[in-house]
PDB file of C-alpha atoms in Angstrom:
ATOM      1  CA  MET B 191      -5.177   5.101 -14.824  1.00 86.00           C
ATOM      2  CA  ILE B 192      -2.027   4.760 -12.717  1.00 94.00           C
ATOM      3  CA  GLU B 193      -2.532   5.867  -9.144  1.00 97.00           C
ATOM      4  CA  LEU B 194       0.193   7.225  -6.894  1.00 98.00           C
ATOM      5  CA  ALA B 195      -0.130   6.581  -3.152  1.00 98.00           C
ATOM      6  CA  PRO B 196       2.534   8.405  -1.118  1.00 98.00           C
ATOM      7  CA  SER B 197       3.490   6.570   2.052  1.00 96.00           C
ATOM      8  CA  LEU B 198       2.951   8.336   5.361  1.00 95.00           C
ATOM      9  CA  LEU B 199       5.973   6.459   6.690  1.00 93.00           C
ATOM     10  CA  ALA B 200       8.237   8.848   4.755  1.00 94.00           C
ATOM     11  CA  ALA B 201       6.385  12.072   5.575  1.00 96.00           C
ATOM     12  CA  ASP B 202       7.595  14.730   8.004  1.00 96.00           C
ATOM     13  CA  LEU B 203       5.368  13.857  10.954  1.00 94.00           C
ATOM     14  CA  LEU B 204       6.163  17.122  12.725  1.00 96.00           C
ATOM     15  CA  HIS B 205       4.398  18.893   9.844  1.00 97.00           C
ATOM     16  CA  LEU B 206       1.996  16.153   8.806  1.00 96.00           C
ATOM     17  CA  GLY B 207      -0.901  18.451   7.967  1.00 96.00           C
ATOM     18  CA  LYS B 208       1.268  20.434   5.569  1.00 97.00           C
ATOM     19  CA  GLU B 209       2.611  17.237   4.029  1.00 98.00           C
ATOM     20  CA  VAL B 210      -0.895  15.959   3.259  1.00 98.00           C
ATOM     21  CA  GLU B 211      -1.906  19.355   1.896  1.00 97.00           C
ATOM     22  CA  MET B 212       1.159  19.371  -0.342  1.00 98.00           C
ATOM     23  CA  MET B 213       0.315  15.878  -1.579  1.00 98.00           C
ATOM     24  CA  MET B 214      -3.224  16.879  -2.462  1.00 97.00           C
ATOM     25  CA  ASP B 215      -2.063  20.109  -4.078  1.00 97.00           C
ATOM     26  CA  CYS B 216      -0.025  17.875  -6.387  1.00 97.00           C
ATOM     27  CA  GLY B 217      -3.247  16.213  -7.498  1.00 97.00           C
ATOM     28  CA  VAL B 218      -2.706  13.085  -5.381  1.00 98.00           C
ATOM     29  CA  SER B 219      -5.606  12.021  -3.190  1.00 97.00           C
ATOM     30  CA  THR B 220      -4.558   8.605  -1.844  1.00 98.00           C
ATOM     31  CA  LEU B 221      -2.364   8.281   1.246  1.00 98.00           C
ATOM     32  CA  HIS B 222      -0.745   4.924   2.016  1.00 98.00           C
ATOM     33  CA  PHE B 223      -0.935   4.220   5.736  1.00 97.00           C
ATOM     34  CA  ASP B 224       1.459   1.540   7.061  1.00 95.00           C
ATOM     35  CA  VAL B 225       0.528  -0.122  10.345  1.00 97.00           C
ATOM     36  CA  MET B 226       3.304  -2.192  11.940  1.00 95.00           C
ATOM     37  CA  ASP B 227       3.038  -4.127  15.195  1.00 93.00           C
ATOM     38  CA  ALA B 228       6.733  -4.908  15.956  1.00 91.00           C
ATOM     39  CA  HIS B 229       5.868  -8.639  15.764  1.00 90.00           C
ATOM     40  CA  PHE B 230       4.985  -9.475  12.176  1.00 92.00           C
ATOM     41  CA  VAL B 231       7.599  -6.922  11.091  1.00 90.00           C
ATOM     42  CA  PRO B 232      10.485  -5.492  13.143  1.00 85.00           C
ATOM     43  CA  ASN B 233       9.105  -1.991  13.507  1.00 88.00           C
ATOM     44  CA  LEU B 234       6.299  -0.136  15.241  1.00 90.00           C
ATOM     45  CA  SER B 235       4.427   2.588  13.420  1.00 93.00           C
ATOM     46  CA  PHE B 236       0.985   4.188  13.483  1.00 93.00           C
ATOM     47  CA  GLY B 237      -2.411   3.293  14.879  1.00 94.00           C
ATOM     48  CA  PRO B 238      -6.041   3.929  13.970  1.00 97.00           C
ATOM     49  CA  SER B 239      -6.224   7.199  15.891  1.00 97.00           C
ATOM     50  CA  LEU B 240      -3.772   8.843  13.499  1.00 97.00           C
ATOM     51  CA  CYS B 241      -5.695   7.475  10.517  1.00 97.00           C
ATOM     52  CA  LYS B 242      -8.890   8.961  11.950  1.00 98.00           C
ATOM     53  CA  THR B 243      -7.200  12.297  12.620  1.00 97.00           C
ATOM     54  CA  VAL B 244      -5.826  12.601   9.076  1.00 97.00           C
ATOM     55  CA  LYS B 245      -9.169  11.620   7.542  1.00 97.00           C
ATOM     56  CA  ALA B 246     -11.063  14.112   9.713  1.00 97.00           C
ATOM     57  CA  ALA B 247      -8.680  16.930   8.759  1.00 97.00           C
ATOM     58  CA  HIS B 248      -8.633  15.967   5.065  1.00 97.00           C
ATOM     59  CA  PRO B 249     -11.983  14.341   4.182  1.00 97.00           C
ATOM     60  CA  ALA B 250     -11.083  14.148   0.483  1.00 97.00           C
ATOM     61  CA  CYS B 251      -8.003  12.036   1.266  1.00 97.00           C
ATOM     62  CA  THR B 252      -8.425   8.325   0.491  1.00 98.00           C
ATOM     63  CA  MET B 253      -6.832   6.202   3.212  1.00 98.00           C
ATOM     64  CA  ASP B 254      -5.083   3.112   1.812  1.00 98.00           C
ATOM     65  CA  VAL B 255      -4.328   1.105   4.967  1.00 98.00           C
ATOM     66  CA  HIS B 256      -1.803  -1.743   4.996  1.00 98.00           C
ATOM     67  CA  LEU B 257      -1.809  -3.859   8.163  1.00 98.00           C
ATOM     68  CA  MET B 258       1.530  -5.551   8.832  1.00 96.00           C
ATOM     69  CA  MET B 259       0.261  -7.313  11.933  1.00 96.00           C
ATOM     70  CA  ASP B 260      -0.115 -10.758  13.458  1.00 95.00           C
ATOM     71  CA  ASN B 261      -3.770 -10.136  14.409  1.00 96.00           C
ATOM     72  CA  PRO B 262      -5.216  -7.915  11.672  1.00 97.00           C
ATOM     73  CA  LEU B 263      -8.778  -9.216  11.968  1.00 97.00           C
ATOM     74  CA  ASP B 264      -9.043  -7.573  15.388  1.00 97.00           C
ATOM     75  CA  TYR B 265      -8.670  -4.201  13.656  1.00 97.00           C
ATOM     76  CA  VAL B 266     -10.974  -4.447  10.655  1.00 98.00           C
ATOM     77  CA  GLN B 267     -13.871  -2.531  12.181  1.00 98.00           C
ATOM     78  CA  VAL B 268     -11.492  -0.196  14.021  1.00 98.00           C
ATOM     79  CA  PHE B 269      -9.963   1.013  10.760  1.00 98.00           C
ATOM     80  CA  ALA B 270     -13.338   1.143   9.053  1.00 98.00           C
ATOM     81  CA  ASP B 271     -14.449   3.504  11.817  1.00 98.00           C
ATOM     82  CA  ALA B 272     -11.214   5.470  11.390  1.00 98.00           C
ATOM     83  CA  GLY B 273     -12.027   6.201   7.752  1.00 98.00           C
ATOM     84  CA  ALA B 274     -10.021   3.595   5.823  1.00 98.00           C
ATOM     85  CA  HIS B 275     -11.080   3.117   2.207  1.00 98.00           C
ATOM     86  CA  THR B 276      -8.959   0.046   1.419  1.00 98.00           C
ATOM     87  CA  LEU B 277      -7.691  -2.436   4.005  1.00 98.00           C
ATOM     88  CA  THR B 278      -4.890  -4.788   2.988  1.00 98.00           C
ATOM     89  CA  LEU B 279      -3.880  -7.771   5.125  1.00 98.00           C
ATOM     90  CA  HIS B 280      -0.938 -10.139   4.755  1.00 98.00           C
ATOM     91  CA  LEU B 281      -1.632 -13.549   3.290  1.00 98.00           C
ATOM     92  CA  GLU B 282       1.040 -15.036   5.555  1.00 97.00           C
ATOM     93  CA  VAL B 283      -1.032 -14.553   8.738  1.00 97.00           C
ATOM     94  CA  LEU B 284      -4.503 -15.504   7.496  1.00 98.00           C
ATOM     95  CA  GLU B 285      -6.112 -18.905   8.054  1.00 96.00           C
ATOM     96  CA  ASP B 286      -9.383 -18.091   6.279  1.00 98.00           C
ATOM     97  CA  VAL B 287      -8.698 -15.678   3.435  1.00 98.00           C
ATOM     98  CA  PRO B 288     -12.239 -15.534   1.988  1.00 98.00           C
ATOM     99  CA  GLY B 289     -13.616 -14.996   5.483  1.00 98.00           C
ATOM    100  CA  ALA B 290     -11.169 -12.166   6.156  1.00 98.00           C
ATOM    101  CA  MET B 291     -11.911 -10.463   2.842  1.00 98.00           C
ATOM    102  CA  GLY B 292     -15.630 -10.798   3.508  1.00 98.00           C
ATOM    103  CA  ALA B 293     -15.227  -9.162   6.910  1.00 98.00           C
ATOM    104  CA  ILE B 294     -13.469  -6.204   5.291  1.00 98.00           C
ATOM    105  CA  ARG B 295     -16.199  -5.801   2.683  1.00 98.00           C
ATOM    106  CA  ARG B 296     -18.958  -6.020   5.290  1.00 98.00           C
ATOM    107  CA  ALA B 297     -17.220  -3.205   7.141  1.00 98.00           C
ATOM    108  CA  GLY B 298     -17.588  -1.055   4.025  1.00 98.00           C
ATOM    109  CA  MET B 299     -14.023  -1.131   2.708  1.00 98.00           C
ATOM    110  CA  ARG B 300     -12.245  -2.504  -0.348  1.00 98.00           C
ATOM    111  CA  CYS B 301     -10.245  -5.607   0.543  1.00 98.00           C
ATOM    112  CA  GLY B 302      -6.651  -6.418  -0.274  1.00 98.00           C
ATOM    113  CA  LEU B 303      -3.978  -9.081   0.189  1.00 98.00           C
ATOM    114  CA  SER B 304      -0.242  -8.519   0.432  1.00 98.00           C
ATOM    115  CA  VAL B 305       2.745 -10.857   0.313  1.00 97.00           C
ATOM    116  CA  LYS B 306       6.304 -10.504   1.529  1.00 95.00           C
ATOM    117  CA  PRO B 307       9.135 -10.931  -1.002  1.00 95.00           C
ATOM    118  CA  LYS B 308       9.784 -14.559  -0.016  1.00 95.00           C
ATOM    119  CA  THR B 309       6.140 -15.590  -0.458  1.00 97.00           C
ATOM    120  CA  PRO B 310       5.478 -16.915  -3.983  1.00 97.00           C
ATOM    121  CA  ALA B 311       2.859 -15.118  -6.037  1.00 97.00           C
ATOM    122  CA  GLU B 312       1.343 -18.531  -6.764  1.00 98.00           C
ATOM    123  CA  ASN B 313       0.040 -18.536  -3.184  1.00 98.00           C
ATOM    124  CA  LEU B 314      -2.292 -15.694  -4.184  1.00 98.00           C
ATOM    125  CA  LEU B 315      -3.847 -17.453  -7.168  1.00 98.00           C
ATOM    126  CA  PRO B 316      -6.685 -19.213  -5.288  1.00 98.00           C
ATOM    127  CA  TYR B 317      -7.961 -15.835  -4.088  1.00 98.00           C
ATOM    128  CA  LEU B 318      -7.939 -13.678  -7.213  1.00 98.00           C
ATOM    129  CA  ASN B 319     -11.730 -13.665  -7.362  1.00 97.00           C
ATOM    130  CA  THR B 320     -12.106 -12.698  -3.704  1.00 96.00           C
ATOM    131  CA  VAL B 321      -9.951  -9.547  -3.527  1.00 98.00           C
ATOM    132  CA  ASP B 322     -10.092  -6.044  -4.954  1.00 98.00           C
ATOM    133  CA  HIS B 323      -6.447  -5.196  -4.395  1.00 97.00           C
ATOM    134  CA  ILE B 324      -3.124  -7.075  -4.282  1.00 98.00           C
ATOM    135  CA  LEU B 325      -0.042  -5.446  -2.783  1.00 98.00           C
ATOM    136  CA  ILE B 326       3.342  -6.790  -3.858  1.00 98.00           C
ATOM    137  CA  MET B 327       6.145  -5.929  -1.452  1.00 96.00           C
ATOM    138  CA  THR B 328       9.373  -5.162  -3.299  1.00 95.00           C
ATOM    139  CA  VAL B 329      11.367  -4.807  -0.071  1.00 91.00           C
ATOM    140  CA  GLU B 330      11.197  -6.711   3.205  1.00 86.00           C
ATOM    141  CA  PRO B 331       8.420  -4.896   5.086  1.00 77.00           C
ATOM    142  CA  GLY B 332       9.282  -2.974   8.209  1.00 66.00           C
ATOM    143  CA  PHE B 333      11.304   0.079   7.255  1.00 63.00           C
ATOM    144  CA  GLY B 334      11.184   2.771   4.593  1.00 60.00           C
ATOM    145  CA  GLY B 335      14.036   3.763   2.326  1.00 61.00           C
ATOM    146  CA  GLN B 336      15.089   0.237   1.343  1.00 65.00           C
ATOM    147  CA  LYS B 337      16.442  -0.836  -2.041  1.00 82.00           C
ATOM    148  CA  PHE B 338      13.936  -2.059  -4.623  1.00 89.00           C
ATOM    149  CA  MET B 339      14.044  -5.815  -5.403  1.00 91.00           C
ATOM    150  CA  PRO B 340      13.610  -6.081  -9.208  1.00 92.00           C
ATOM    151  CA  GLU B 341      13.043  -9.848  -9.109  1.00 95.00           C
ATOM    152  CA  GLN B 342       9.637  -9.178  -7.503  1.00 96.00           C
ATOM    153  CA  VAL B 343       8.336  -7.661 -10.754  1.00 97.00           C
ATOM    154  CA  GLU B 344       7.701 -11.150 -12.114  1.00 97.00           C
ATOM    155  CA  LYS B 345       4.961 -11.576  -9.499  1.00 98.00           C
ATOM    156  CA  ILE B 346       3.013  -8.763 -11.148  1.00 98.00           C
ATOM    157  CA  ARG B 347       3.312 -10.403 -14.570  1.00 98.00           C
ATOM    158  CA  LEU B 348       2.191 -13.742 -13.161  1.00 98.00           C
ATOM    159  CA  LEU B 349      -0.921 -12.234 -11.566  1.00 98.00           C
ATOM    160  CA  ARG B 350      -1.929 -10.463 -14.776  1.00 98.00           C
ATOM    161  CA  SER B 351      -1.280 -13.547 -16.880  1.00 98.00           C
ATOM    162  CA  ALA B 352      -3.505 -15.494 -14.461  1.00 98.00           C
ATOM    163  CA  GLY B 353      -6.332 -13.109 -15.273  1.00 97.00           C
ATOM    164  CA  PHE B 354      -6.394 -10.778 -12.284  1.00 98.00           C
ATOM    165  CA  THR B 355      -7.998  -7.513 -13.381  1.00 97.00           C
ATOM    166  CA  GLY B 356      -8.098  -5.673 -10.063  1.00 97.00           C
ATOM    167  CA  VAL B 357      -5.627  -3.269  -8.538  1.00 98.00           C
ATOM    168  CA  ILE B 358      -2.009  -4.394  -8.275  1.00 98.00           C
ATOM    169  CA  SER B 359      -0.075  -2.169  -5.934  1.00 98.00           C
ATOM    170  CA  VAL B 360       3.687  -2.144  -5.429  1.00 98.00           C
ATOM    171  CA  ASP B 361       5.397  -0.974  -2.257  1.00 95.00           C
ATOM    172  CA  GLY B 362       9.105  -0.754  -1.524  1.00 92.00           C
ATOM    173  CA  GLY B 363      11.781   1.315  -3.165  1.00 92.00           C
ATOM    174  CA  VAL B 364       9.423   2.599  -5.857  1.00 95.00           C
ATOM    175  CA  ASN B 365      10.700   5.753  -7.565  1.00 94.00           C
ATOM    176  CA  ALA B 366      10.563   7.690 -10.831  1.00 92.00           C
ATOM    177  CA  GLU B 367      13.226   5.430 -12.365  1.00 93.00           C
ATOM    178  CA  ASN B 368      11.470   2.079 -11.867  1.00 96.00           C
ATOM    179  CA  ALA B 369       7.838   3.232 -12.068  1.00 96.00           C
ATOM    180  CA  ALA B 370       7.573   2.659 -15.819  1.00 96.00           C
ATOM    181  CA  LEU B 371       8.931  -0.886 -15.475  1.00 96.00           C
ATOM    182  CA  LEU B 372       6.272  -1.664 -12.856  1.00 97.00           C
ATOM    183  CA  VAL B 373       3.472  -0.229 -14.966  1.00 97.00           C
ATOM    184  CA  ARG B 374       4.581  -2.195 -18.031  1.00 97.00           C
ATOM    185  CA  ALA B 375       4.477  -5.355 -15.920  1.00 97.00           C
ATOM    186  CA  GLY B 376       0.863  -4.614 -14.950  1.00 98.00           C
ATOM    187  CA  ALA B 377       0.943  -2.530 -11.768  1.00 98.00           C
ATOM    188  CA  ASN B 378      -1.569   0.301 -11.558  1.00 97.00           C
ATOM    189  CA  HIS B 379      -1.071   1.566  -7.999  1.00 98.00           C
ATOM    190  CA  LEU B 380       2.367   2.734  -6.887  1.00 98.00           C
ATOM    191  CA  VAL B 381       3.239   3.334  -3.249  1.00 97.00           C
ATOM    192  CA  MET B 382       6.064   5.844  -3.062  1.00 96.00           C
ATOM    193  CA  GLY B 383       7.659   7.004   0.177  1.00 93.00           C
ATOM    194  CA  THR B 384      10.951   8.869   0.245  1.00 92.00           C
ATOM    195  CA  ALA B 385      10.907   9.292  -3.543  1.00 95.00           C
ATOM    196  CA  PHE B 386       7.818  11.476  -3.188  1.00 97.00           C
ATOM    197  CA  PHE B 387       7.843  13.149   0.221  1.00 97.00           C
ATOM    198  CA  ARG B 388      11.563  13.921   0.104  1.00 95.00           C
ATOM    199  CA  ALA B 389      11.748  14.829  -3.571  1.00 96.00           C
ATOM    200  CA  ASP B 390      12.974  18.279  -4.600  1.00 95.00           C
ATOM    201  CA  ASN B 391       9.844  18.585  -6.737  1.00 97.00           C
ATOM    202  CA  PRO B 392       7.022  16.231  -5.648  1.00 97.00           C
ATOM    203  CA  ARG B 393       4.640  17.730  -8.205  1.00 97.00           C
ATOM    204  CA  ARG B 394       6.962  16.663 -11.003  1.00 97.00           C
ATOM    205  CA  ILE B 395       6.932  13.120  -9.606  1.00 96.00           C
ATOM    206  CA  ALA B 396       3.134  13.110  -9.422  1.00 97.00           C
ATOM    207  CA  ASP B 397       2.808  14.452 -12.968  1.00 96.00           C
ATOM    208  CA  ALA B 398       5.236  11.842 -14.317  1.00 95.00           C
ATOM    209  CA  ILE B 399       3.242   9.014 -12.746  1.00 95.00           C
ATOM    210  CA  LYS B 400      -0.009  10.327 -14.235  1.00 91.00           C
ATOM    211  CA  GLU B 401       1.559  10.186 -17.701  1.00 92.00           C
ATOM    212  CA  LEU B 402       2.396   6.486 -17.430  1.00 92.00           C
ATOM    213  CA  THR B 403       0.098   4.104 -19.289  1.00 70.00           C
TER     214      THR B 403
END
């Protein structure tokens, strides 16, 4: 099954409760939660308190948390306590990947690794048996609304050809036009920001993603 994970970064924060309700009314239960520290990426976004607030208000919502931070290990238990279901860290900042993934699992969450566009997918290969989830960035992380980088699709193919059977997520410029290409390459979890939350008909987007195989 192909899962859609709308990105909170593109939601109307003034009416966040209504945005999450709309998402779930469309049959989408996973919310992608971007955490940026203004060091690892040039932007500052949300913290664990907002994650906890959303989860408390919408218990059925699955929180897919992506930490774009220099010191993500300091926040593993914090986000577990805030209700995160999956916690994804960036390979580029980790010295002990198996240790970091183990810490996430011990905290009761699914563990994930992400790479920036300039990081080769080959760098992930030693860890395919230690992660549940791999997030391929198809834009430079930091800001929403950027243009999709099609050359990143090859990373998905490489991971599948290497035998990875877990979740491959894609984040950055994903929309209804390129979703099928990503799924054919092997992605099964699509993060969609402006293309979902600012669509004229988000339900149509959600339904189209569900039909992809």
